[in-house]
Tab-separated table of N, CA, C and O in Angstrom:
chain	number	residue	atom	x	y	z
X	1	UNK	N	-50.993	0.909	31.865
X	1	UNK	CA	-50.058	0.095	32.585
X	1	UNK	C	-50.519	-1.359	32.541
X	1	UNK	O	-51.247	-1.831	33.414
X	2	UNK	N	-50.078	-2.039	31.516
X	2	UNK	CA	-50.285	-4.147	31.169
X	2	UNK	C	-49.678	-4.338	32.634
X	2	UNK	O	-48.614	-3.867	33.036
X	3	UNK	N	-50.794	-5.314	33.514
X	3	UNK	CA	-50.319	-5.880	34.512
X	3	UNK	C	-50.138	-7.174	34.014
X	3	UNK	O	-51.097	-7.779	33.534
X	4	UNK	N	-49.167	-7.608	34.063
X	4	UNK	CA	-48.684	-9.255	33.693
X	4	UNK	C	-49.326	-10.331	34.831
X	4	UNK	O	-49.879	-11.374	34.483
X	5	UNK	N	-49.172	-9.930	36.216
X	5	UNK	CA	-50.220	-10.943	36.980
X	5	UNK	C	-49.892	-10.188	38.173
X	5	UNK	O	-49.169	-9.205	38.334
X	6	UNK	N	-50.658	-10.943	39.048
X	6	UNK	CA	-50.511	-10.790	40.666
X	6	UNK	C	-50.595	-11.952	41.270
X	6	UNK	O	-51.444	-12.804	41.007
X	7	UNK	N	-49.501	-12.071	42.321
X	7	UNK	CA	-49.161	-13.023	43.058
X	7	UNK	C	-48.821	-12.446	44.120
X	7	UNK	O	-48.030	-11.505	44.190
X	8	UNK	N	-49.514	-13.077	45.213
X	8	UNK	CA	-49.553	-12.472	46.920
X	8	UNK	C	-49.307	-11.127	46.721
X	8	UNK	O	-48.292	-10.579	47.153
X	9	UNK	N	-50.444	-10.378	45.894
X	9	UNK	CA	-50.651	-8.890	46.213
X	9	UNK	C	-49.453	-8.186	45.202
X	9	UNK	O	-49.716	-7.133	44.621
X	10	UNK	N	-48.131	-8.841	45.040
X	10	UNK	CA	-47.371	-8.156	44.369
X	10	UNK	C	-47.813	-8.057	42.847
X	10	UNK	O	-47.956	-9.072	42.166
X	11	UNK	N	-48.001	-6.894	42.398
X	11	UNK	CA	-48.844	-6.874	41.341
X	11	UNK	C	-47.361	-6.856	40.098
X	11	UNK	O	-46.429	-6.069	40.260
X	12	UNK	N	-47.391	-7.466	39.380
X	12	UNK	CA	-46.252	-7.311	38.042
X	12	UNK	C	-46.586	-6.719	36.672
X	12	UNK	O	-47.542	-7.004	35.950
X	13	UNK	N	-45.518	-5.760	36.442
X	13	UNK	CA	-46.030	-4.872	35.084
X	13	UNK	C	-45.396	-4.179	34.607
X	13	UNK	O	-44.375	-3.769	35.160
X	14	UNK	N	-45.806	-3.759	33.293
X	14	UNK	CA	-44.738	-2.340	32.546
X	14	UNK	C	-45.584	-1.635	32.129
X	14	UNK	O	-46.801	-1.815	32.170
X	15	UNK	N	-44.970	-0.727	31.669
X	15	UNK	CA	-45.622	0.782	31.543
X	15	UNK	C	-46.083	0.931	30.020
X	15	UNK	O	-45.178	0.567	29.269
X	16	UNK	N	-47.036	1.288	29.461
X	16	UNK	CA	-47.287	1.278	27.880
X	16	UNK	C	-46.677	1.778	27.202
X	16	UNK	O	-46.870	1.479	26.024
X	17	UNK	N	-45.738	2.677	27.461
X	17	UNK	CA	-44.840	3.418	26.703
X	17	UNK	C	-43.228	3.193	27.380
X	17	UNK	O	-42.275	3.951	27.200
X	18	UNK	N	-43.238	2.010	28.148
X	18	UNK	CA	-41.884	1.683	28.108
X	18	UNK	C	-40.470	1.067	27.160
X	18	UNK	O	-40.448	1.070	25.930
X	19	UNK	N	-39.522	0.639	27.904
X	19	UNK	CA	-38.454	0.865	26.288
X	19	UNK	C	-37.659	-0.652	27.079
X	19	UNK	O	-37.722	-1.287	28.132
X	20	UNK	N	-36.937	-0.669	25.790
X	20	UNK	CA	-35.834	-1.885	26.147
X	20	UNK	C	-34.677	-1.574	27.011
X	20	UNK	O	-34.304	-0.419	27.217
X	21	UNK	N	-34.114	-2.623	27.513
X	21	UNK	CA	-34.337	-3.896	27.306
X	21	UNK	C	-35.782	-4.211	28.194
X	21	UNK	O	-36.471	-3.424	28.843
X	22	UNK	N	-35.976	-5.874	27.920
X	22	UNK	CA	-37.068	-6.287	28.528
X	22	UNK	C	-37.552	-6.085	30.193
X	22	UNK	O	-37.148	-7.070	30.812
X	23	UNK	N	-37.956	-5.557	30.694
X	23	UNK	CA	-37.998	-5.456	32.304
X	23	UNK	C	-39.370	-5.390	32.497
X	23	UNK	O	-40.105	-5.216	31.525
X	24	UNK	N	-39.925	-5.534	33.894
X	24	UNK	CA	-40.846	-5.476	34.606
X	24	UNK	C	-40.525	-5.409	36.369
X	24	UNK	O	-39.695	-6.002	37.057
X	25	UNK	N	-41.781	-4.227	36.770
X	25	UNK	CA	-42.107	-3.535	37.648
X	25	UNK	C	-43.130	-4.256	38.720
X	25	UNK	O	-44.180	-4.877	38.553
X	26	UNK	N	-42.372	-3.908	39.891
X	26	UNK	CA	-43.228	-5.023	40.865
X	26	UNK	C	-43.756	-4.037	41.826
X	26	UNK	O	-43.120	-3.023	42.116
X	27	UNK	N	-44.953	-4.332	42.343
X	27	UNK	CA	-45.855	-2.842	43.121
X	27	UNK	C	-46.300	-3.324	44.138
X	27	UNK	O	-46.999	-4.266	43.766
X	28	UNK	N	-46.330	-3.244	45.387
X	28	UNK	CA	-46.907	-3.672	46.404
X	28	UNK	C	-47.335	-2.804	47.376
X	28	UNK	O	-46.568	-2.928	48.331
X	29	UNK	N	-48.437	-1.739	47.675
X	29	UNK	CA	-48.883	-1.171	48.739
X	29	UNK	C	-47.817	0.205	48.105
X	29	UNK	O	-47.920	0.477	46.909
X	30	UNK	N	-46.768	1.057	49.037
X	30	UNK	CA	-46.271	1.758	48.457
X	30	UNK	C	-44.718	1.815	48.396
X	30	UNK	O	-43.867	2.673	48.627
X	31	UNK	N	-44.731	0.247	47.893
X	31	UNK	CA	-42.823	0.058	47.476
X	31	UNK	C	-43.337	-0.598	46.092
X	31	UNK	O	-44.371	-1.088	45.638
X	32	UNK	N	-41.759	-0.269	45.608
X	32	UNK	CA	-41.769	-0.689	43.789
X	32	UNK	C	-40.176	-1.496	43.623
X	32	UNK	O	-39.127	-1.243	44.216
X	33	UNK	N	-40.364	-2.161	42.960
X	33	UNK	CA	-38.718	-2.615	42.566
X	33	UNK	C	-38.828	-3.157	40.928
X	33	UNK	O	-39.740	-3.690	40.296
X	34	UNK	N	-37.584	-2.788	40.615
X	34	UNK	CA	-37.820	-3.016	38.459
X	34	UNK	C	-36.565	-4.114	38.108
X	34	UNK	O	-35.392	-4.225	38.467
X	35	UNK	N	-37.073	-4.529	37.606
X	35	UNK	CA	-36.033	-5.701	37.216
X	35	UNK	C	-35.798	-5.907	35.790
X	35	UNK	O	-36.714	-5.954	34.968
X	36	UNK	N	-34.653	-6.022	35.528
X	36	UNK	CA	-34.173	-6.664	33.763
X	36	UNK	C	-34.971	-8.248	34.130
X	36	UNK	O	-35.186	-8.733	35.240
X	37	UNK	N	-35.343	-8.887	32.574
X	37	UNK	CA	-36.142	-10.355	32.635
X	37	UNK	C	-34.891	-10.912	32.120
X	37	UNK	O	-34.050	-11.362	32.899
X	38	UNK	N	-34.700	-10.909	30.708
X	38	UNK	CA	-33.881	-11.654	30.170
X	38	UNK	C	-32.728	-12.104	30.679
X	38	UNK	O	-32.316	-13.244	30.463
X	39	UNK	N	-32.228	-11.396	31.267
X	39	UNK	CA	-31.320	-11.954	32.576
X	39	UNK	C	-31.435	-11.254	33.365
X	39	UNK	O	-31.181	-10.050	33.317
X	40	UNK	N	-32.044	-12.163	34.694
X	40	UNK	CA	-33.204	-11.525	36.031
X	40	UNK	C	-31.697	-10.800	36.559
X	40	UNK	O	-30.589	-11.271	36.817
X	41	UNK	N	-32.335	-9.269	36.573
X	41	UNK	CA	-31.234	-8.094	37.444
X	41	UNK	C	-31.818	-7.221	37.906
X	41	UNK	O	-32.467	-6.346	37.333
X	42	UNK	N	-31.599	-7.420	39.216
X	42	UNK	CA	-32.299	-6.032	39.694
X	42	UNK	C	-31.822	-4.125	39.648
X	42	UNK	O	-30.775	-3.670	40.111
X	43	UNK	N	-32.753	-3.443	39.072
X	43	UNK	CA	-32.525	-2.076	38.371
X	43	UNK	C	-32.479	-1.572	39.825
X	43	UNK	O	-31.326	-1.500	40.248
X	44	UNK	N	-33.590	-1.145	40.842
X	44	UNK	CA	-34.237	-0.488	42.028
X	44	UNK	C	-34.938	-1.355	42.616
X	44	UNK	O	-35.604	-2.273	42.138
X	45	UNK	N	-34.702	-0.899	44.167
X	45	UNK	CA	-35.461	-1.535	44.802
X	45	UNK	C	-36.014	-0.360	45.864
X	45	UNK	O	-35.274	0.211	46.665
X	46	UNK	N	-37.319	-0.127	45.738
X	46	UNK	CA	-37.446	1.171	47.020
X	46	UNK	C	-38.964	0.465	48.035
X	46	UNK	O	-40.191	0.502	47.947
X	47	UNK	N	-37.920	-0.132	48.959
X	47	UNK	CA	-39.173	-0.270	50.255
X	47	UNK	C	-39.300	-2.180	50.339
X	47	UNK	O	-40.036	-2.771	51.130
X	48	UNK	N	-38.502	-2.767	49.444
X	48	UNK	CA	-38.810	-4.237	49.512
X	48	UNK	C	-38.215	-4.609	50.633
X	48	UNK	O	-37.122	-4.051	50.732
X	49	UNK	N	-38.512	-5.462	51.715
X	49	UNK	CA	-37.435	-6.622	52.255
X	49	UNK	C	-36.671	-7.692	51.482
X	49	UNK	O	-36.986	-7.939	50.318
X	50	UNK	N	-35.722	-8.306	52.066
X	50	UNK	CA	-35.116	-8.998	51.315
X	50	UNK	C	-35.859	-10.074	50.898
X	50	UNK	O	-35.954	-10.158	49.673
X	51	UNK	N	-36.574	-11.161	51.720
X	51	UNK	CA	-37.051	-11.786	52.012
X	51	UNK	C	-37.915	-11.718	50.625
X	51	UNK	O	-37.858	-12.576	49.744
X	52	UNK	N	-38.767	-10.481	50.590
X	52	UNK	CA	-39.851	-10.243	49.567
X	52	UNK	C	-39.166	-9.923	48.362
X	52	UNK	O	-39.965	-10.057	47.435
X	53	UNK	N	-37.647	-9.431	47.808
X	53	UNK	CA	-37.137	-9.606	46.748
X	53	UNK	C	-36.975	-10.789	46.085
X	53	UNK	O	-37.043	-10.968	44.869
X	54	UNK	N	-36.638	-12.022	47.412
X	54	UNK	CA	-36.467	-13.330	46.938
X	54	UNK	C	-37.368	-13.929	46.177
X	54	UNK	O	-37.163	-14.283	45.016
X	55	UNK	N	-38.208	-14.042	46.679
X	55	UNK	CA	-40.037	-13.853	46.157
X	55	UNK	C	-40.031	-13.551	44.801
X	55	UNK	O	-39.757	-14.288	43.854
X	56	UNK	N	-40.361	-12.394	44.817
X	56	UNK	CA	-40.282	-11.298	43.781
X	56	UNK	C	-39.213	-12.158	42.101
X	56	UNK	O	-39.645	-12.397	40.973
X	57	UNK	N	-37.883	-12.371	42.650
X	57	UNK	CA	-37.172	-13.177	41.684
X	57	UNK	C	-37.566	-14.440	40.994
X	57	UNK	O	-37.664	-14.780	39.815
X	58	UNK	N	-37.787	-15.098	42.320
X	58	UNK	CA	-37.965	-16.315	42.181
X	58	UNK	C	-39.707	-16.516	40.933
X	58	UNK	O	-40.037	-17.439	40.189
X	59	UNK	N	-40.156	-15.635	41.145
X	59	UNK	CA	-41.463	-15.613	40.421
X	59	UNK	C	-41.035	-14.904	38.967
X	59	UNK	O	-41.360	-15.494	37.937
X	60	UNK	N	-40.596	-14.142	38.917
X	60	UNK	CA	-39.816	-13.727	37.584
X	60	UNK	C	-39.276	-14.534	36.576
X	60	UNK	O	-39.459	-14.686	35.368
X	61	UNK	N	-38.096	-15.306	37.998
X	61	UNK	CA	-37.779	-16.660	36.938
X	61	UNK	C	-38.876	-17.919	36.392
X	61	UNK	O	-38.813	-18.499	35.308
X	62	UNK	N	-39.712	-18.103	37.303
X	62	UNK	CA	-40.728	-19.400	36.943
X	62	UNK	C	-41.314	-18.352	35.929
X	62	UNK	O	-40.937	-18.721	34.816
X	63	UNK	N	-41.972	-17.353	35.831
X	63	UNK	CA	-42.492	-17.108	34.263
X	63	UNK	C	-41.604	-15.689	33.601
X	63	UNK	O	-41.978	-14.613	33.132
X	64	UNK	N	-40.134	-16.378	33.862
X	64	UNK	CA	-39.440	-15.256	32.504
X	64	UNK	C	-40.059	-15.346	30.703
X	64	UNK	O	-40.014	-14.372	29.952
X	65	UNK	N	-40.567	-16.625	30.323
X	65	UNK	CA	-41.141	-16.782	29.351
X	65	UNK	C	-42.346	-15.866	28.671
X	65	UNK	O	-42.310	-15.132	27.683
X	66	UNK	N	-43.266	-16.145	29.446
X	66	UNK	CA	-44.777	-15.353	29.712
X	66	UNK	C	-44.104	-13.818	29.582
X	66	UNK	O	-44.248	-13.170	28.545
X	67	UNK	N	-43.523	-13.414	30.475
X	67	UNK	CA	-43.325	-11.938	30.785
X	67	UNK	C	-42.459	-11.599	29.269
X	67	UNK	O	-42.527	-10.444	28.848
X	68	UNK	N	-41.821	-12.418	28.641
X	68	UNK	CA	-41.076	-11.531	27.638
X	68	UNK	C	-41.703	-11.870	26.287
X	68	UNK	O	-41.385	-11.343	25.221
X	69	UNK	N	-42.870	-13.054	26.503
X	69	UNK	CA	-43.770	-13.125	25.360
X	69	UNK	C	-44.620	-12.225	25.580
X	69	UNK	O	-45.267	-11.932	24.575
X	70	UNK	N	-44.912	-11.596	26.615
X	70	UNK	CA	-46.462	-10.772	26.874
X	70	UNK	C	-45.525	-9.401	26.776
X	70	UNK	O	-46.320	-8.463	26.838
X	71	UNK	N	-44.058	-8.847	26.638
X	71	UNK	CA	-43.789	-7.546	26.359
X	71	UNK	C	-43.777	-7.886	24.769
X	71	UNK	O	-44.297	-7.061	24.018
X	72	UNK	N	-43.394	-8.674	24.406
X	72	UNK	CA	-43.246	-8.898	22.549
X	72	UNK	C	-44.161	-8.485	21.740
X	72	UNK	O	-44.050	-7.734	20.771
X	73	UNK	N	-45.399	-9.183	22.322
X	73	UNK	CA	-46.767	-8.966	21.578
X	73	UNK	C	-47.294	-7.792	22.143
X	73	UNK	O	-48.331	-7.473	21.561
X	74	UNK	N	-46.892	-6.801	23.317
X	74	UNK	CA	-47.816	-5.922	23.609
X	74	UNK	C	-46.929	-4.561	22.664
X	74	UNK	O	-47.577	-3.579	22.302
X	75	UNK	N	-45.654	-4.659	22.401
X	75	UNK	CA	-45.007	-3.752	21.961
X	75	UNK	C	-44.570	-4.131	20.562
X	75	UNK	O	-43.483	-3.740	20.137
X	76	UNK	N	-45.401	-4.897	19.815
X	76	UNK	CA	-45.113	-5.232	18.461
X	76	UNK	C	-43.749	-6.052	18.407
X	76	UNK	O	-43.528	-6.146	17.200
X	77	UNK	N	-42.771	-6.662	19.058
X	77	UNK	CA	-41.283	-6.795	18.776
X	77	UNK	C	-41.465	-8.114	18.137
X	77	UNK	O	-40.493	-8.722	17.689
């Protein structure tokens, strides 16, 4: 499991054998929420506040770059 980073505990990541489109998985204690990158959409959300989704986005968008260069090179694309 490539963790892409952590910011205030919310840890960001995908799975090594995950699939397209581009997304990443946000983990905090024992809630998860998955998001499309390329255009930020949220898939699930189980256990977030709103408050902490905002978060959660808003950090997605400042490094949508990073996150879909770091799935490119980890999955050959």
């Amino acid at each position: 499991m490539p963790t892409l980073f952590i910011f205030f505990g919310f840890r960001f990541m995908f799975y090594s054998d995950d699939h397209e489109p581009i997304h990443v998985h946000v983990i905090k204690d024992n809630q998860e929420a998955k998001y499309n990158v390329e255009k930020i959409e949220q898939i699930y959300n189980h256990g977030f506040k709103i408050h902490e989704l905002k978060l959660i986005e808003s950090v997605i968008e400042e490094n949508r770059d990073v996150i879909i260069d770091r799935w490119k090179n980890y999955f050959k694309k």
